[in-house]
Coordinates of C-alpha atoms in Angstrom, one line a residue:
M36 CA 17.6 19.7 -13.8
Y37 CA 14.7 18.2 -11.7
R38 CA 14.6 20.0 -8.3
G39 CA 11.4 18.7 -6.8
R40 CA 11.0 15.8 -4.4
T41 CA 10.2 12.2 -5.1
F42 CA 8.1 9.9 -2.9
N43 CA 6.5 6.5 -3.3
R44 CA 2.7 6.1 -3.4
S45 CA 1.0 2.8 -2.7
R46 CA -2.5 2.0 -3.9
T47 CA -4.3 -1.2 -2.8
N48 CA -7.8 -2.5 -3.6
L49 CA -9.6 -5.2 -1.5
C50 CA -12.2 -7.1 -3.5
G51 CA -13.7 -9.9 -1.3
D52 CA -11.0 -12.4 -0.7
F53 CA -8.6 -10.8 -3.3
M54 CA -6.3 -7.8 -3.0
D55 CA -4.2 -6.1 -5.7
G56 CA -1.8 -3.3 -5.2
E57 CA 0.9 -1.1 -6.8
V58 CA 3.7 1.0 -5.6
Y59 CA 5.1 3.7 -7.8
P60 CA 7.2 6.9 -7.5
V61 CA 5.6 10.3 -7.7
F62 CA 7.6 13.3 -8.8
Q63 CA 6.5 16.4 -7.0
P64 CA 7.7 19.7 -8.7
P65 CA 8.4 22.6 -6.4
G66 CA 5.3 24.4 -5.3
K67 CA 2.9 21.7 -6.4
R68 CA 0.5 20.0 -4.0
R69 CA 1.1 16.3 -3.4
S70 CA -2.5 15.3 -4.1
K71 CA -2.1 16.8 -7.6
C72 CA 1.0 14.8 -8.5
R73 CA 0.5 11.9 -10.9
P74 CA 2.6 9.3 -12.8
T75 CA 4.3 10.6 -15.9
R76 CA 2.4 10.4 -19.2
A77 CA 4.9 7.9 -20.6
I78 CA 4.4 5.5 -17.7
Q79 CA 0.6 5.9 -17.8
Q80 CA 0.5 5.0 -21.5
K81 CA 2.7 2.0 -20.9
L82 CA 0.4 0.7 -18.1
N83 CA -3.0 1.5 -19.6
Q84 CA -3.6 -1.9 -21.0
R85 CA -2.8 -3.6 -17.7
N86 CA -4.8 -1.1 -15.7
A87 CA -7.8 -1.6 -17.9
A88 CA -7.8 -5.3 -17.2
K89 CA -7.2 -4.7 -13.5
R90 CA -10.2 -2.4 -13.2
L91 CA -12.4 -5.0 -14.9
V92 CA -11.1 -7.8 -12.6
R93 CA -11.9 -5.7 -9.6
D94 CA -15.5 -5.0 -10.7
I95 CA -16.0 -8.6 -11.5
R96 CA -14.6 -9.8 -8.1
M97 CA -16.7 -7.2 -6.2
N98 CA -19.9 -8.2 -7.8
F99 CA -19.7 -11.8 -9.1
G100 CA -18.7 -15.3 -7.9
E101 CA -18.6 -18.9 -8.8
E102 CA -22.4 -19.2 -9.0
D103 CA -22.5 -16.5 -11.7
I104 CA -22.2 -16.8 -15.4
F105 CA -20.0 -15.9 -18.4
L106 CA -22.0 -15.6 -21.6
H107 CA -20.8 -15.4 -25.2
L108 CA -23.2 -14.0 -27.8
T109 CA -23.0 -14.1 -31.6
C110 CA -25.5 -13.6 -34.4
R111 CA -26.7 -16.0 -37.0
P112 CA -26.1 -15.1 -40.7
G113 CA -28.5 -12.5 -42.0
E114 CA -29.1 -11.0 -38.5
E115 CA -25.6 -9.6 -37.9
P116 CA -25.4 -5.9 -37.0
E117 CA -23.7 -3.7 -39.5
S118 CA -22.5 -1.1 -37.0
L119 CA -21.4 -0.8 -33.4
E120 CA -24.5 1.3 -32.7
E121 CA -26.7 -1.5 -34.0
A122 CA -24.8 -4.1 -32.0
Q123 CA -25.2 -2.0 -28.8
R124 CA -28.9 -1.7 -29.4
M125 CA -29.3 -5.5 -29.8
V126 CA -27.4 -6.1 -26.6
R127 CA -29.4 -3.5 -24.6
N128 CA -32.6 -5.1 -25.8
F129 CA -31.4 -8.5 -24.7
L130 CA -30.6 -7.1 -21.3
R131 CA -34.1 -5.6 -21.0
R132 CA -35.5 -9.1 -21.7
L133 CA -33.2 -10.5 -19.1
K134 CA -34.3 -8.0 -16.5
R135 CA -37.9 -9.1 -16.9
L136 CA -36.8 -12.7 -16.7
Y137 CA -34.8 -12.2 -13.5
K138 CA -37.5 -10.1 -11.9
R139 CA -40.0 -12.9 -12.4
Q140 CA -37.6 -15.2 -10.6
G141 CA -37.0 -12.7 -7.8
V142 CA -33.3 -12.2 -8.7
T143 CA -31.5 -8.9 -9.1
L144 CA -29.6 -8.7 -12.3
K145 CA -26.0 -7.3 -12.5
Y146 CA -24.0 -7.4 -15.6
I147 CA -20.8 -6.3 -17.4
Y148 CA -20.5 -6.7 -21.1
C149 CA -18.0 -5.9 -23.8
I150 CA -18.8 -5.8 -27.6
E151 CA -15.9 -6.8 -29.9
R152 CA -15.5 -6.9 -33.6
G153 CA -13.6 -9.9 -35.0
E154 CA -10.2 -9.1 -36.6
K155 CA -10.6 -11.7 -39.3
N156 CA -14.3 -11.6 -40.3
G157 CA -15.3 -8.2 -38.9
R158 CA -18.3 -9.7 -37.2
F159 CA -19.6 -8.2 -33.9
H160 CA -19.9 -10.5 -30.8
C161 CA -20.4 -9.9 -27.1
H162 CA -18.9 -11.2 -23.9
T163 CA -21.1 -10.8 -20.9
V164 CA -20.7 -11.5 -17.1
L165 CA -24.1 -12.0 -15.5
T166 CA -25.7 -12.7 -12.1
G167 CA -26.5 -16.4 -11.7
G168 CA -29.6 -17.9 -10.0
V169 CA -31.7 -18.2 -13.2
D170 CA -31.9 -21.2 -15.6
R171 CA -29.0 -20.9 -18.1
D172 CA -31.2 -22.4 -20.9
A173 CA -33.7 -19.6 -20.3
I174 CA -30.9 -17.0 -20.5
E175 CA -29.5 -18.4 -23.7
K176 CA -33.0 -18.6 -25.2
A177 CA -33.7 -14.9 -24.4
W178 CA -30.9 -13.9 -26.8
G179 CA -32.9 -15.1 -29.9
K180 CA -30.4 -13.8 -32.4
G181 CA -28.2 -16.8 -33.0
Y182 CA -25.6 -18.5 -30.9
A183 CA -25.5 -18.1 -27.1
N184 CA -23.1 -20.1 -24.9
S185 CA -23.0 -19.8 -21.1
E186 CA -20.7 -21.2 -18.5
R187 CA -19.9 -20.8 -14.8
L188 CA -17.5 -18.1 -13.9
Q189 CA -14.1 -19.4 -13.1
V190 CA -12.9 -17.4 -10.1
E191 CA -10.1 -19.6 -8.8
E192 CA -6.4 -19.1 -9.6
D193 CA -5.9 -16.9 -12.7
G194 CA -9.4 -17.4 -14.1
L195 CA -10.7 -13.9 -13.7
N196 CA -7.4 -12.3 -14.8
A197 CA -7.5 -14.4 -18.0
L198 CA -11.1 -13.5 -18.6
A199 CA -10.4 -9.8 -18.2
R200 CA -7.4 -9.9 -20.5
Y201 CA -9.6 -11.7 -23.0
M202 CA -12.3 -9.0 -22.8
V203 CA -9.8 -6.1 -23.3
K204 CA -7.3 -7.8 -25.6
G205 CA -6.2 -5.7 -28.5
R206 CA -8.2 -2.7 -27.1
I207 CA -9.1 -0.2 -29.8
A208 CA -11.2 3.0 -29.8
Y209 CA -14.7 1.6 -29.8
K210 CA -14.0 -1.4 -27.6
T211 CA -14.9 -1.0 -24.0
W212 CA -17.0 -2.6 -21.3
V213 CA -20.3 -1.4 -19.9
G214 CA -21.6 -2.3 -16.4
S215 CA -25.0 -2.1 -14.8
R216 CA -25.6 0.8 -12.5
N217 CA -26.0 -1.4 -9.4
L218 CA -22.4 -2.6 -9.5
T219 CA -20.3 -2.1 -6.4
H220 CA -16.9 -0.6 -7.0
P221 CA -13.9 -1.0 -4.7
E222 CA -12.5 2.0 -2.8
P223 CA -8.7 2.1 -3.2
V224 CA -6.6 2.8 -0.2
V225 CA -3.9 5.3 -1.2
R226 CA -0.9 6.0 1.1
D227 CA 2.2 8.2 0.5
N228 CA 5.6 7.3 2.0
A229 CA 4.5 3.9 3.2
F230 CA 7.5 2.5 1.4
T231 CA 10.9 4.0 1.1
M232 CA 13.2 3.7 -1.9
D233 CA 15.0 0.9 -0.1
D234 CA 11.7 -0.9 0.4
V235 CA 11.0 -0.7 -3.3
E236 CA 14.4 -2.0 -4.1
E237 CA 13.8 -5.0 -1.8
M238 CA 10.5 -5.7 -3.6
R239 CA 12.3 -5.5 -7.0
E240 CA 15.0 -7.9 -5.9
A241 CA 12.5 -10.3 -4.4
I242 CA 10.5 -10.4 -7.7
E243 CA 13.5 -10.7 -9.9
G244 CA 15.1 -13.3 -7.5
R245 CA 12.0 -15.4 -7.4
N246 CA 11.5 -14.8 -3.7
A247 CA 8.3 -12.7 -4.1
H248 CA 6.0 -15.1 -2.3
R249 CA 8.0 -14.9 0.9
H250 CA 8.5 -11.2 0.7
F251 CA 5.0 -10.0 0.0
E252 CA 3.3 -12.5 2.3
A253 CA 5.5 -11.1 5.1
L254 CA 4.3 -7.6 4.2
Y255 CA 0.6 -8.6 4.1
P256 CA 0.0 -11.4 6.7
G257 CA -3.1 -13.5 6.1
F258 CA -2.7 -13.3 2.3
E259 CA -0.9 -15.5 -0.2
L260 CA 0.7 -14.1 -3.4
I261 CA -0.8 -14.9 -6.8
D262 CA 1.5 -12.9 -9.0
A263 CA 3.8 -9.9 -8.9
G264 CA 5.9 -7.9 -11.3
C265 CA 7.9 -4.8 -11.8
T266 CA 8.9 -2.4 -14.6
Q267 CA 11.3 0.5 -14.8
N268 CA 10.5 3.9 -16.4
E269 CA 13.1 4.5 -19.1
V270 CA 12.8 8.2 -18.6
N271 CA 13.2 8.8 -14.9
R272 CA 14.5 5.3 -14.0
G273 CA 11.9 4.8 -11.3
W274 CA 10.6 1.3 -10.4
Y275 CA 6.9 0.5 -10.6
I276 CA 5.7 -2.5 -8.6
W277 CA 2.4 -4.4 -8.9
F278 CA 1.1 -7.5 -7.0
E279 CA -2.0 -9.6 -6.6
M280 CA -2.9 -11.6 -3.5
R281 CA -5.6 -13.8 -2.1
R282 CA -6.8 -14.4 1.4
K283 CA -5.2 -17.6 2.8
R284 CA -7.6 -20.5 3.0
K285 CA -8.0 -22.7 6.0
P286 CA -6.2 -26.0 5.5
A287 CA -8.4 -29.0 4.6
G288 CA -8.6 -31.8 7.1
P289 CA -10.4 -32.5 10.5
K290 CA -12.7 -29.7 11.6
N291 CA -10.6 -29.0 14.6
E292 CA -8.5 -30.5 17.3
R293 CA -11.3 -30.4 19.9
N294 CA -13.5 -32.5 17.6
R295 CA -10.8 -35.1 17.2
R296 CA -10.2 -35.4 21.0
R297 CA -13.9 -35.9 21.6
G298 CA -13.9 -38.8 19.1
G299 CA -16.3 -36.9 16.9
G300 CA -14.5 -38.0 13.7
R301 CA -15.9 -40.5 11.2
G302 CA -14.8 -44.1 12.0
V303 CA -14.1 -43.5 15.7
S304 CA -16.0 -45.8 18.0

C-alpha cells in the first residue's frame, strides 16, 4: 500500500508571447526529498513524444519569428548519402557555408535541424529552421546538393506546433534535432502545491466540458488559450493537465480614444 504523500507540481514556460504549462501529480515516498520526486516511468513514456515536440516548439519560439525561414533539403540522384553519418557531414558542411554567407551580410546565424530518413524510399532529407535576413535564393544555392526549398516561418495559430510535430513525427533512435550553440532556452517556472486536487479536477471538467478557454484565461489574465488537454494515468489514476496560451493582442481599430476626440482620424475635417 502506498504510504507517501501526493502533491501537484506545475511547470510553465514563457517563450516571447507564448506560454505553455502542465500540472501533474508527484508521488513522494516516505523519507524522499520533494525535489527528487518525478513522474512515474509509465507516464513519462506515454508523454515523451508530446514533450519532445514541446521542447522543440519552445526553442523555436525563443529564437525565431515570422521573418525567419523553414528550409527543406534533399539530394539529387547520385549524390544521396548512404548513412546517417554521411548525411550529418553534408548538413554540417552546408551550415559552415551559411555561416560565411551570413557573416558577410552582418547577420548572426541561428539554426535547428533534423535529419530524417524516408519510410518508403529510405532517402535522407533535412528540415531546418534558420535565421532570416539573408537572401533566400543565396541560402538555397549554398546547399548545392540537389533540391532546396525555403519559406517563411509560420508562427501564428498552430503553425509552430504543426512544424514541431512534423519534425519529430515517428521518432526513432537516430532521429533527433540539433541546435546551434547560440540558441536561447526558456527557463521553466516550477511550483509545488500551487494547485490542489480540487483545482485539477476543475481543470479537467473545464477541458472535457469545452469550457477550457474561460477557465484558463481566468487563471492567467492577459493570455488567451490556444489548446489544452488532459490524460489519466491508468496505474495511479492521477490526472495530467497541459495547456498552451498566447498573450492577448490589442484589438484592431482606431489608435485610441484621445486621437478620435482630437479629430486625428482619417476622413475627419
